[in-house]
XYZ file of C-alpha atoms in Angstrom:
362
model
C -7.046 28.292 47.121
C -3.487 29.334 46.282
C -1.927 28.158 42.862
C 1.535 26.642 42.821
C 4.189 27.009 40.105
C 6.627 24.018 39.281
C 9.660 24.990 36.974
C 12.064 22.570 35.614
C 15.905 21.769 35.759
C 16.762 19.416 32.966
C 20.455 18.806 33.577
C 21.410 21.477 30.750
C 20.272 24.431 28.854
C 18.840 22.469 25.762
C 15.442 21.020 24.614
C 14.003 19.363 21.718
C 14.785 22.232 19.580
C 18.365 21.880 19.917
C 18.987 17.996 19.257
C 15.551 16.292 18.600
C 15.644 14.845 22.014
C 16.370 15.961 25.296
C 20.077 15.794 26.115
C 21.023 14.101 29.684
C 24.410 15.595 29.905
C 25.017 17.464 33.263
C 25.939 21.043 32.916
C 26.569 22.409 36.707
C 26.513 25.929 35.605
C 23.404 25.755 34.164
C 21.846 23.623 37.145
C 23.162 26.556 39.241
C 21.835 29.295 37.112
C 18.341 27.407 36.471
C 17.927 26.902 40.255
C 18.583 30.550 41.237
C 16.763 32.072 38.511
C 13.620 30.143 39.108
C 13.736 30.833 43.050
C 14.237 34.479 42.246
C 11.027 34.163 39.726
C 8.761 32.990 42.324
C 8.588 29.159 41.179
C 7.178 27.071 44.408
C 9.318 24.111 43.086
C 11.145 22.670 40.296
C 11.102 19.165 38.668
C 14.202 17.280 38.574
C 13.445 14.551 35.833
C 14.437 10.945 35.979
C 15.601 8.547 32.944
C 17.499 5.448 32.656
C 20.413 7.577 31.048
C 19.959 10.590 33.209
C 22.027 12.163 36.031
C 20.685 10.907 39.302
C 17.745 13.158 40.435
C 18.209 13.109 44.266
C 21.765 14.234 44.005
C 21.030 16.991 41.630
C 18.193 18.098 43.856
C 20.690 18.185 46.968
C 23.101 20.321 45.030
C 20.405 22.713 44.028
C 19.082 22.868 47.390
C 22.146 23.608 48.853
C 22.692 26.984 46.887
C 18.926 28.083 47.376
C 17.279 28.798 50.479
C 13.223 28.930 49.391
C 12.905 26.776 46.449
C 11.256 23.531 46.537
C 12.002 20.426 44.660
C 9.979 17.752 42.928
C 12.194 14.740 42.726
C 11.198 12.222 40.064
C 11.755 8.731 41.337
C 11.023 5.344 39.517
C 10.037 2.373 42.154
C 11.515 -0.987 41.427
C 15.153 -0.187 41.432
C 15.915 1.058 44.964
C 14.387 -0.901 48.120
C 11.629 1.180 49.315
C 12.995 1.227 52.861
C 16.130 2.719 51.685
C 14.527 5.218 49.363
C 12.098 6.428 52.145
C 15.346 7.280 54.441
C 17.175 8.974 51.231
C 14.163 11.041 50.614
C 13.548 11.861 54.130
C 17.200 12.763 54.686
C 16.804 15.207 51.801
C 13.680 16.643 53.140
C 15.440 17.252 56.409
C 18.635 18.714 55.009
C 16.717 21.082 52.687
C 14.523 22.214 55.403
C 11.246 20.497 54.295
C 11.383 21.388 50.632
C 11.247 18.026 48.903
C 8.393 16.379 47.213
C 8.861 12.974 45.167
C 7.140 12.524 41.797
C 6.663 8.733 41.459
C 7.264 7.418 37.727
C 6.102 3.936 37.394
C 7.576 3.228 34.177
C 8.490 4.042 30.433
C 9.020 2.114 27.352
C 10.097 -1.505 28.051
C 13.500 -0.574 26.389
C 14.175 2.042 28.934
C 13.087 -0.071 31.773
C 15.576 -3.019 30.642
C 18.275 -0.650 30.632
C 18.063 -0.470 34.613
C 17.613 -4.197 34.641
C 13.696 -4.457 34.697
C 13.364 -6.822 32.114
C 9.949 -8.729 31.042
C 7.541 -6.900 33.522
C 4.105 -5.908 32.298
C 2.481 -2.384 32.955
C -0.081 -3.928 35.409
C 2.987 -5.572 37.291
C 4.785 -2.354 37.405
C 1.669 -0.421 38.948
C 1.103 -3.320 41.458
C 4.796 -2.884 42.475
C 4.362 0.734 42.878
C 1.508 0.433 45.009
C 3.138 -1.812 47.378
C 6.429 0.085 47.243
C 4.452 3.178 48.272
C 2.760 1.401 51.226
C 6.173 0.625 52.514
C 7.607 3.926 51.706
C 4.816 5.755 53.689
C 5.007 3.159 56.513
C 8.767 4.008 56.963
C 7.892 7.699 57.051
C 5.427 7.370 59.700
C 5.987 4.304 61.774
C 6.882 4.835 65.614
C 7.963 1.006 65.893
C 9.602 -1.506 63.715
C 7.228 -3.172 61.506
C 6.930 -6.315 59.152
C 5.782 -6.392 55.669
C 5.312 -9.483 53.455
C 3.961 -8.723 49.999
C 3.964 -9.697 46.380
C 7.138 -7.883 45.472
C 8.718 -7.144 49.049
C 9.349 -8.496 52.266
C 10.826 -6.366 54.999
C 11.430 -7.564 58.549
C 11.499 -5.064 61.295
C 12.060 -2.114 59.085
C 12.115 1.239 60.564
C 13.680 4.740 59.853
C 14.968 7.072 62.557
C 14.578 9.719 60.174
C 11.259 11.181 59.184
C 10.220 13.811 56.679
C 8.517 17.002 57.964
C 6.564 17.510 54.748
C 7.166 15.349 51.628
C 4.145 14.892 49.293
C 3.865 12.163 46.699
C 3.107 13.547 43.102
C 1.896 10.728 40.780
C 0.870 10.297 37.119
C -0.579 7.759 34.748
C -3.638 7.288 32.679
C -4.320 3.607 32.604
C -7.063 2.126 34.923
C -4.227 0.618 37.015
C -2.620 4.206 37.364
C -5.705 5.827 38.431
C -6.305 3.379 41.006
C -2.828 3.685 42.545
C -3.279 7.390 42.167
C -6.578 7.295 44.297
C -4.747 5.617 46.989
C -1.286 7.280 47.305
C -1.241 10.548 45.336
C -1.379 13.802 47.197
C -0.923 15.496 43.789
C -1.974 13.941 40.631
C 0.031 15.074 37.504
C -1.225 15.459 34.087
C -0.015 16.555 30.868
C -1.595 19.543 29.110
C -4.704 18.298 27.121
C -8.146 19.998 26.591
C -10.151 21.381 29.049
C -12.820 18.748 28.564
C -10.186 16.053 28.657
C -8.515 17.368 31.887
C -11.882 17.603 33.606
C -12.550 13.849 32.775
C -9.382 13.014 34.105
C -9.895 14.950 37.482
C -13.025 13.153 37.855
C -11.805 9.663 37.483
C -9.052 10.485 40.037
C -11.389 12.077 42.425
C -13.655 9.005 42.190
C -10.633 6.796 42.784
C -9.685 8.949 45.637
C -13.012 8.992 47.390
C -12.704 5.259 47.763
C -10.100 5.789 50.024
C -11.134 9.002 51.808
C -8.643 11.221 49.935
C -8.861 14.487 48.078
C -5.778 15.233 46.185
C -4.515 18.106 44.192
C -3.914 18.386 40.472
C -0.856 19.216 38.462
C -0.964 20.301 34.773
C 2.038 20.354 32.788
C 2.439 22.990 29.783
C 5.135 24.639 27.653
C 3.900 28.190 27.505
C 4.730 30.319 24.421
C 4.436 34.138 25.223
C 5.089 37.127 23.411
C 4.202 40.822 23.363
C 1.364 40.154 20.716
C -0.768 37.103 19.922
C 0.496 37.114 16.544
C 4.310 37.324 17.812
C 3.633 34.341 20.060
C 1.935 32.079 17.360
C 4.716 32.963 15.146
C 7.094 31.956 17.860
C 5.354 28.535 18.375
C 5.653 27.829 14.636
C 9.177 28.449 14.552
C 9.403 26.179 17.478
C 7.814 23.483 15.370
C 10.085 24.148 12.457
C 13.222 23.872 14.786
C 12.097 20.748 16.516
C 11.245 19.214 13.027
C 14.500 20.032 11.581
C 16.365 18.838 14.686
C 14.584 15.456 14.742
C 15.231 14.935 10.875
C 18.883 15.732 11.156
C 19.261 13.265 14.073
C 17.161 10.405 12.027
C 14.251 10.735 14.287
C 10.553 10.207 13.237
C 8.255 13.033 13.012
C 5.121 11.067 12.281
C 3.660 7.591 12.613
C 4.507 7.508 16.338
C 3.299 4.600 18.248
C 4.029 5.366 21.980
C 3.598 2.486 24.590
C 1.778 4.340 27.508
C -1.880 5.408 27.608
C -1.114 8.797 28.380
C 1.000 9.518 25.334
C -1.453 7.652 23.033
C -4.160 9.868 24.401
C -2.164 13.204 23.894
C -1.104 12.113 20.501
C -4.720 11.668 19.394
C -5.267 15.215 20.805
C -2.186 16.454 18.885
C -4.239 15.431 15.579
C -5.492 19.176 15.412
C -2.606 21.651 16.056
C -4.771 24.225 17.929
C -7.351 23.255 20.618
C -9.306 25.234 23.077
C -8.156 28.606 21.284
C -4.718 28.444 23.040
C -3.673 24.837 23.532
C -0.993 24.169 20.953
C -0.142 20.404 20.153
C 2.468 20.773 17.405
C 5.488 19.438 19.182
C 3.432 16.586 20.836
C 2.777 15.647 17.211
C 6.315 15.808 16.054
C 7.733 13.980 18.905
C 5.012 11.289 19.611
C 3.665 12.952 22.697
C 6.917 12.029 24.668
C 6.438 13.615 28.033
C 5.470 17.457 28.641
C 5.042 18.810 24.875
C 2.001 20.803 24.710
C 1.641 24.361 25.497
C -0.418 27.376 25.648
C 0.035 30.209 23.078
C -0.596 34.216 23.454
C 0.364 36.931 25.355
C 1.218 36.756 29.178
C -2.334 37.810 29.763
C -3.893 35.678 27.377
C -2.018 32.445 28.525
C -2.679 33.454 32.227
C -6.694 33.727 31.175
C -6.328 30.166 29.721
C -4.535 28.722 32.704
C -7.291 30.354 34.801
C -9.711 28.057 33.021
C -7.847 25.218 34.023
C -7.747 26.387 37.577
C -11.498 26.878 37.760
C -12.091 23.217 36.950
C -9.452 21.956 39.896
C -5.894 22.559 38.762
C -3.909 23.780 41.665
C -0.409 23.326 40.315
C 1.104 24.319 36.887
C 4.333 22.601 35.992
C 5.629 24.966 33.044
C 9.059 24.947 31.215
C 10.089 26.418 27.903
C 12.113 25.239 24.804
C 14.992 27.858 25.756
C 14.943 26.516 29.348
C 16.886 29.124 31.366
C 15.737 32.315 29.302
C 12.128 31.050 29.272
C 12.138 30.426 33.026
C 13.320 33.866 33.443
C 10.650 35.133 31.147
C 7.714 33.229 33.051
C 8.932 34.532 36.389
C 8.875 38.093 35.221
C 5.929 38.074 32.934
C 3.766 35.001 33.379
C 3.524 33.793 37.092
C 2.578 37.342 38.619
C -0.286 37.803 36.064
C -1.706 34.142 36.961
C -1.441 34.709 40.472
C -3.265 37.992 40.058
C -6.102 36.422 38.196
C -6.367 33.416 40.431
C -6.383 36.055 43.604
C -9.120 37.964 41.910
C -11.238 34.860 40.930
C -11.046 33.613 44.612
C -12.150 36.827 46.108
C -15.044 36.910 43.621
C -16.074 33.391 44.629
C -15.778 34.500 48.278
C -17.824 37.683 47.726
C -20.547 35.714 45.872
C -20.714 33.136 48.654
C -21.302 35.499 51.311
């Protein structure tokens, strides 16, 4: 099966090495450069993130789509703050205007204090996932219904809902490690998104999601998020990774942020933080930044030469990962580097492996 690459447009050309946490200030020149560079580098999509203090992801995606022709966009979207009928029409409109280049990444929730900034006060994790489940039911009905429909549920009531605009192709990406999340993923995810963990942990997550999806007669794809660190030699790559750790530590200390003793609120970060107790796992999996930041989001990487990192990615591909969401610590420069040196090698490795399987099956 073909492998897909998802890049990242994080609003400006900074990361954890520059200020301890990711800045949310919008830099239009960077957005333009990042979109064009990742299109030229062969990325299939780029993620536009969502946060309670971030620029609005759909608007950034609309702008980036207008200055590109082939690049797809994975628009992060949090249910609960926009009515699902309106969100369905917004996303379908964006899909039509971009020529079918939109996917949506459903982000159910973050820490309680972040949710509160957008007015969601007092909800529990279980309630949020139940709300997401119902939200996606309505969203998808808007996309396919040929006639007006009614819906009366726990969180939403819709009378004669209908959208005249339908998406051409709008996959739903979804992440979350709790039992509630796995159940919603089984029902709705076209692609289930994971953070970079060990091969054993990723295989276990894939098994759980596949079992959940099978109950609904579905077979999702799987996306793995990584921060590759590549260099001409393995020694140079690990030196670079160590320097990134030093930079992150220094930036966090300068900003008064903790570098240890983290207690993240979500199951995925807790699990990733446990993995990060060993700096290196599975030969190439590097967890140093995850340990320093409390496994806040995509924070683990693969380290080595492009060929070594490609071989490590192939191991994940062999167990079922068909999308890789990759981004670096120097966002623009690393995206260009990946397009020049990493993506072609991974695609060549995958094509060779697929051909070998066909030959063996013949």
